[in-house]
């Protein structure tokens, strides 16, 4: 099963890199059907639904449906899953789904349940390893990548009103 789930993740990465949001969504629907109690598959489905909800490649009706289904999948994961890493990531997905659904109150409540940025596993591991340990450098590099991804998400989801605002945000990312 782990090898199959890894294959789903690898294929999902390819689809996302190619901008194939619908293919990615279909992939994770298939995975969640095959493994309905696997939280990695459900997480993949929730993230694919979020992507569908913001994609111009879907009709308004499909985007609204993706939002509702995504919220339901996220809440199911939060109700049942005990893996802290998955739960933390799902809080992020659910926050964005609530926000784009126009439910700011629930978006804020959900965001407030997430761990503080400075108490994340990533930052704690960087401080836990001695600097001469090769794993320290690997953790630092992974954290740098995570910071860039976090900034990318900010640019992607932020409501910047002007092109100049978007350009400033992209320059800040670089």
PDB file of C-alpha atoms in Angstrom:
ATOM      1  CA  UNK A   1       0.000   0.000   0.000  1.00  0.00           C
ATOM      2  CA  UNK A   2       2.788   2.491   0.865  1.00  0.00           C
ATOM      3  CA  UNK A   3       4.380   1.987  -2.537  1.00  0.00           C
ATOM      4  CA  UNK A   4       1.056   2.619  -4.263  1.00  0.00           C
ATOM      5  CA  UNK A   5       0.415   5.783  -2.235  1.00  0.00           C
ATOM      6  CA  UNK A   6       3.939   6.979  -3.090  1.00  0.00           C
ATOM      7  CA  UNK A   7       3.159   6.381  -6.759  1.00  0.00           C
ATOM      8  CA  UNK A   8       0.017   8.504  -6.401  1.00  0.00           C
ATOM      9  CA  UNK A   9       2.098  11.273  -4.824  1.00  0.00           C
ATOM     10  CA  UNK A  10       4.706  11.085  -7.600  1.00  0.00           C
ATOM     11  CA  UNK A  11       2.028  11.204 -10.321  1.00  0.00           C
ATOM     12  CA  UNK A  12       0.295  14.057  -8.530  1.00  0.00           C
ATOM     13  CA  UNK A  13       3.514  16.062  -8.506  1.00  0.00           C
ATOM     14  CA  UNK A  14       3.864  15.527 -12.253  1.00  0.00           C
ATOM     15  CA  UNK A  15       0.277  16.613 -12.896  1.00  0.00           C
ATOM     16  CA  UNK A  16       0.628  19.707 -10.712  1.00  0.00           C
ATOM     17  CA  UNK A  17       3.915  20.682 -12.356  1.00  0.00           C
ATOM     18  CA  UNK A  18       2.199  20.408 -15.733  1.00  0.00           C
ATOM     19  CA  UNK A  19      -0.840  22.408 -14.581  1.00  0.00           C
ATOM     20  CA  UNK A  20      -3.139  19.420 -15.009  1.00  0.00           C
ATOM     21  CA  UNK A  21      -5.466  20.220 -12.120  1.00  0.00           C
ATOM     22  CA  UNK A  22      -8.337  18.042 -13.366  1.00  0.00           C
ATOM     23  CA  UNK A  23      -6.042  15.041 -13.839  1.00  0.00           C
ATOM     24  CA  UNK A  24      -4.636  15.563 -10.334  1.00  0.00           C
ATOM     25  CA  UNK A  25      -8.149  15.717  -8.885  1.00  0.00           C
ATOM     26  CA  UNK A  26      -9.167  12.531 -10.721  1.00  0.00           C
ATOM     27  CA  UNK A  27      -6.015  10.810  -9.489  1.00  0.00           C
ATOM     28  CA  UNK A  28      -6.734  11.623  -5.827  1.00  0.00           C
ATOM     29  CA  UNK A  29     -10.416  10.703  -6.209  1.00  0.00           C
ATOM     30  CA  UNK A  30      -9.250   7.308  -7.404  1.00  0.00           C
ATOM     31  CA  UNK A  31      -6.765   7.008  -4.524  1.00  0.00           C
ATOM     32  CA  UNK A  32      -9.382   7.990  -1.921  1.00  0.00           C
ATOM     33  CA  UNK A  33     -11.815   5.477  -3.406  1.00  0.00           C
ATOM     34  CA  UNK A  34      -9.205   2.729  -3.286  1.00  0.00           C
ATOM     35  CA  UNK A  35      -8.023   3.704   0.226  1.00  0.00           C
ATOM     36  CA  UNK A  36     -10.939   5.557   1.864  1.00  0.00           C
ATOM     37  CA  UNK A  37      -9.334   5.516   5.313  1.00  0.00           C
ATOM     38  CA  UNK A  38      -5.840   6.517   4.286  1.00  0.00           C
ATOM     39  CA  UNK A  39      -5.245  10.070   5.451  1.00  0.00           C
ATOM     40  CA  UNK A  40      -2.452  10.685   2.945  1.00  0.00           C
ATOM     41  CA  UNK A  41      -4.900   9.923   0.141  1.00  0.00           C
ATOM     42  CA  UNK A  42      -7.604  12.054   1.733  1.00  0.00           C
ATOM     43  CA  UNK A  43      -5.095  14.867   2.187  1.00  0.00           C
ATOM     44  CA  UNK A  44      -4.153  14.597  -1.491  1.00  0.00           C
ATOM     45  CA  UNK A  45      -7.843  14.766  -2.393  1.00  0.00           C
ATOM     46  CA  UNK A  46      -8.410  17.807  -0.152  1.00  0.00           C
ATOM     47  CA  UNK A  47      -5.472  19.632  -1.741  1.00  0.00           C
ATOM     48  CA  UNK A  48      -6.612  18.705  -5.245  1.00  0.00           C
ATOM     49  CA  UNK A  49     -10.082  20.020  -4.403  1.00  0.00           C
ATOM     50  CA  UNK A  50      -8.551  23.291  -3.208  1.00  0.00           C
ATOM     51  CA  UNK A  51      -6.658  23.562  -6.491  1.00  0.00           C
ATOM     52  CA  UNK A  52      -9.854  22.852  -8.431  1.00  0.00           C
ATOM     53  CA  UNK A  53     -11.711  25.463  -6.395  1.00  0.00           C
ATOM     54  CA  UNK A  54      -9.303  28.196  -7.529  1.00  0.00           C
ATOM     55  CA  UNK A  55      -8.647  26.938 -11.058  1.00  0.00           C
ATOM     56  CA  UNK A  56     -10.028  28.704 -14.105  1.00  0.00           C
ATOM     57  CA  UNK A  57     -10.191  25.309 -15.807  1.00  0.00           C
ATOM     58  CA  UNK A  58     -13.385  24.456 -13.930  1.00  0.00           C
ATOM     59  CA  UNK A  59     -16.893  25.852 -14.222  1.00  0.00           C
ATOM     60  CA  UNK A  60     -18.336  27.995 -11.445  1.00  0.00           C
ATOM     61  CA  UNK A  61     -20.504  25.047 -10.410  1.00  0.00           C
ATOM     62  CA  UNK A  62     -17.506  22.703 -10.309  1.00  0.00           C
ATOM     63  CA  UNK A  63     -15.503  25.201  -8.251  1.00  0.00           C
ATOM     64  CA  UNK A  64     -18.337  25.618  -5.740  1.00  0.00           C
ATOM     65  CA  UNK A  65     -18.698  21.845  -5.496  1.00  0.00           C
ATOM     66  CA  UNK A  66     -14.939  21.474  -4.989  1.00  0.00           C
ATOM     67  CA  UNK A  67     -15.045  23.980  -2.123  1.00  0.00           C
ATOM     68  CA  UNK A  68     -17.876  22.162  -0.360  1.00  0.00           C
ATOM     69  CA  UNK A  69     -16.376  18.730  -0.874  1.00  0.00           C
ATOM     70  CA  UNK A  70     -12.933  19.958   0.147  1.00  0.00           C
ATOM     71  CA  UNK A  71     -14.297  21.381   3.400  1.00  0.00           C
ATOM     72  CA  UNK A  72     -16.063  18.093   4.131  1.00  0.00           C
ATOM     73  CA  UNK A  73     -12.928  16.031   3.424  1.00  0.00           C
ATOM     74  CA  UNK A  74     -10.783  18.308   5.600  1.00  0.00           C
ATOM     75  CA  UNK A  75     -13.247  18.125   8.480  1.00  0.00           C
ATOM     76  CA  UNK A  76     -13.362  14.345   8.187  1.00  0.00           C
ATOM     77  CA  UNK A  77      -9.574  14.204   8.434  1.00  0.00           C
ATOM     78  CA  UNK A  78      -9.554  16.517  11.447  1.00  0.00           C
ATOM     79  CA  UNK A  79     -12.258  14.431  13.134  1.00  0.00           C
ATOM     80  CA  UNK A  80     -10.454  11.112  12.717  1.00  0.00           C
ATOM     81  CA  UNK A  81      -6.739  11.551  11.987  1.00  0.00           C
ATOM     82  CA  UNK A  82      -4.221  11.518  14.837  1.00  0.00           C
ATOM     83  CA  UNK A  83      -1.122  12.300  12.742  1.00  0.00           C
ATOM     84  CA  UNK A  84      -0.104  15.807  13.815  1.00  0.00           C
ATOM     85  CA  UNK A  85       1.731  16.611  10.578  1.00  0.00           C
ATOM     86  CA  UNK A  86      -1.271  15.740   8.406  1.00  0.00           C
ATOM     87  CA  UNK A  87      -3.630  17.576  10.743  1.00  0.00           C
ATOM     88  CA  UNK A  88      -1.466  20.687  10.607  1.00  0.00           C
ATOM     89  CA  UNK A  89      -1.338  20.671   6.811  1.00  0.00           C
ATOM     90  CA  UNK A  90      -5.089  20.092   6.610  1.00  0.00           C
ATOM     91  CA  UNK A  91      -5.712  23.079   8.868  1.00  0.00           C
ATOM     92  CA  UNK A  92      -3.931  25.148   6.231  1.00  0.00           C
ATOM     93  CA  UNK A  93      -5.976  23.677   3.379  1.00  0.00           C
ATOM     94  CA  UNK A  94      -9.219  24.105   5.316  1.00  0.00           C
ATOM     95  CA  UNK A  95      -8.383  27.711   6.186  1.00  0.00           C
ATOM     96  CA  UNK A  96      -7.953  28.529   2.492  1.00  0.00           C
ATOM     97  CA  UNK A  97     -11.117  26.646   1.538  1.00  0.00           C
ATOM     98  CA  UNK A  98     -13.149  28.576   4.094  1.00  0.00           C
ATOM     99  CA  UNK A  99     -11.630  31.856   2.962  1.00  0.00           C
ATOM    100  CA  UNK A 100     -12.361  31.341  -0.729  1.00  0.00           C
ATOM    101  CA  UNK A 101     -15.852  30.165   0.236  1.00  0.00           C
ATOM    102  CA  UNK A 102     -16.437  33.541   1.850  1.00  0.00           C
ATOM    103  CA  UNK A 103     -16.552  32.197   5.404  1.00  0.00           C
ATOM    104  CA  UNK A 104     -13.949  34.427   7.018  1.00  0.00           C
ATOM    105  CA  UNK A 105     -15.118  33.567  10.542  1.00  0.00           C
ATOM    106  CA  UNK A 106     -14.425  29.846  10.054  1.00  0.00           C
ATOM    107  CA  UNK A 107     -11.186  30.591   8.182  1.00  0.00           C
ATOM    108  CA  UNK A 108      -9.932  32.574  11.178  1.00  0.00           C
ATOM    109  CA  UNK A 109     -11.106  29.969  13.704  1.00  0.00           C
ATOM    110  CA  UNK A 110      -9.394  27.222  11.722  1.00  0.00           C
ATOM    111  CA  UNK A 111      -6.165  29.195  11.307  1.00  0.00           C
ATOM    112  CA  UNK A 112      -6.040  29.799  15.057  1.00  0.00           C
ATOM    113  CA  UNK A 113      -5.962  26.029  15.646  1.00  0.00           C
ATOM    114  CA  UNK A 114      -2.696  25.658  13.715  1.00  0.00           C
ATOM    115  CA  UNK A 115       0.608  25.516  15.602  1.00  0.00           C
ATOM    116  CA  UNK A 116       2.699  28.648  15.858  1.00  0.00           C
ATOM    117  CA  UNK A 117       5.219  28.989  13.044  1.00  0.00           C
ATOM    118  CA  UNK A 118       8.110  29.063  15.483  1.00  0.00           C
ATOM    119  CA  UNK A 119       7.048  25.816  17.164  1.00  0.00           C
ATOM    120  CA  UNK A 120       7.042  23.763  13.992  1.00  0.00           C
ATOM    121  CA  UNK A 121       8.946  20.517  13.662  1.00  0.00           C
ATOM    122  CA  UNK A 122      11.069  22.102  10.942  1.00  0.00           C
ATOM    123  CA  UNK A 123      12.359  24.924  13.106  1.00  0.00           C
ATOM    124  CA  UNK A 124      12.753  22.773  16.188  1.00  0.00           C
ATOM    125  CA  UNK A 125      14.824  20.197  14.281  1.00  0.00           C
ATOM    126  CA  UNK A 126      17.115  22.898  12.966  1.00  0.00           C
ATOM    127  CA  UNK A 127      17.779  23.928  16.548  1.00  0.00           C
ATOM    128  CA  UNK A 128      18.015  20.353  17.822  1.00  0.00           C
ATOM    129  CA  UNK A 129      20.897  19.205  15.600  1.00  0.00           C
ATOM    130  CA  UNK A 130      24.441  20.380  16.236  1.00  0.00           C
ATOM    131  CA  UNK A 131      25.781  22.476  13.386  1.00  0.00           C
ATOM    132  CA  UNK A 132      28.477  19.903  12.618  1.00  0.00           C
ATOM    133  CA  UNK A 133      25.843  17.188  12.091  1.00  0.00           C
ATOM    134  CA  UNK A 134      25.193  16.726   8.335  1.00  0.00           C
ATOM    135  CA  UNK A 135      21.483  16.519   9.084  1.00  0.00           C
ATOM    136  CA  UNK A 136      21.576  20.120  10.297  1.00  0.00           C
ATOM    137  CA  UNK A 137      22.453  21.346   6.795  1.00  0.00           C
ATOM    138  CA  UNK A 138      19.745  19.131   5.264  1.00  0.00           C
ATOM    139  CA  UNK A 139      17.142  20.522   7.659  1.00  0.00           C
ATOM    140  CA  UNK A 140      18.255  24.093   6.929  1.00  0.00           C
ATOM    141  CA  UNK A 141      17.946  23.490   3.199  1.00  0.00           C
ATOM    142  CA  UNK A 142      14.519  21.898   3.612  1.00  0.00           C
ATOM    143  CA  UNK A 143      13.440  24.843   5.762  1.00  0.00           C
ATOM    144  CA  UNK A 144      14.664  27.316   3.158  1.00  0.00           C
ATOM    145  CA  UNK A 145      12.565  25.496   0.561  1.00  0.00           C
ATOM    146  CA  UNK A 146       9.577  25.552   2.896  1.00  0.00           C
ATOM    147  CA  UNK A 147       9.950  29.294   3.431  1.00  0.00           C
ATOM    148  CA  UNK A 148       9.969  29.847  -0.324  1.00  0.00           C
ATOM    149  CA  UNK A 149       6.870  27.672  -0.704  1.00  0.00           C
ATOM    150  CA  UNK A 150       5.162  29.606   2.075  1.00  0.00           C
ATOM    151  CA  UNK A 151       5.908  32.883   0.333  1.00  0.00           C
ATOM    152  CA  UNK A 152       4.674  31.411  -2.945  1.00  0.00           C
ATOM    153  CA  UNK A 153       1.375  30.487  -1.291  1.00  0.00           C
ATOM    154  CA  UNK A 154       1.095  34.007   0.057  1.00  0.00           C
ATOM    155  CA  UNK A 155       1.506  35.381  -3.434  1.00  0.00           C
ATOM    156  CA  UNK A 156      -0.919  32.838  -4.885  1.00  0.00           C
ATOM    157  CA  UNK A 157      -3.721  33.369  -2.359  1.00  0.00           C
ATOM    158  CA  UNK A 158      -3.324  37.023  -1.430  1.00  0.00           C
ATOM    159  CA  UNK A 159      -5.769  39.518  -2.891  1.00  0.00           C
ATOM    160  CA  UNK A 160      -3.338  41.941  -4.433  1.00  0.00           C
ATOM    161  CA  UNK A 161      -5.315  44.628  -6.235  1.00  0.00           C
ATOM    162  CA  UNK A 162      -2.774  45.953  -8.691  1.00  0.00           C
ATOM    163  CA  UNK A 163      -0.156  44.514 -10.974  1.00  0.00           C
ATOM    164  CA  UNK A 164       2.432  46.573  -9.115  1.00  0.00           C
ATOM    165  CA  UNK A 165       1.461  44.880  -5.840  1.00  0.00           C
ATOM    166  CA  UNK A 166       1.887  41.478  -7.481  1.00  0.00           C
ATOM    167  CA  UNK A 167       5.281  42.461  -8.903  1.00  0.00           C
ATOM    168  CA  UNK A 168       6.458  43.687  -5.485  1.00  0.00           C
ATOM    169  CA  UNK A 169       5.356  40.406  -3.912  1.00  0.00           C
ATOM    170  CA  UNK A 170       7.208  38.379  -6.563  1.00  0.00           C
ATOM    171  CA  UNK A 171      10.341  40.465  -6.096  1.00  0.00           C
ATOM    172  CA  UNK A 172      10.129  39.884  -2.344  1.00  0.00           C
ATOM    173  CA  UNK A 173       9.957  36.163  -3.013  1.00  0.00           C
ATOM    174  CA  UNK A 174      13.173  36.336  -5.030  1.00  0.00           C
TER     175      UNK A 174
END
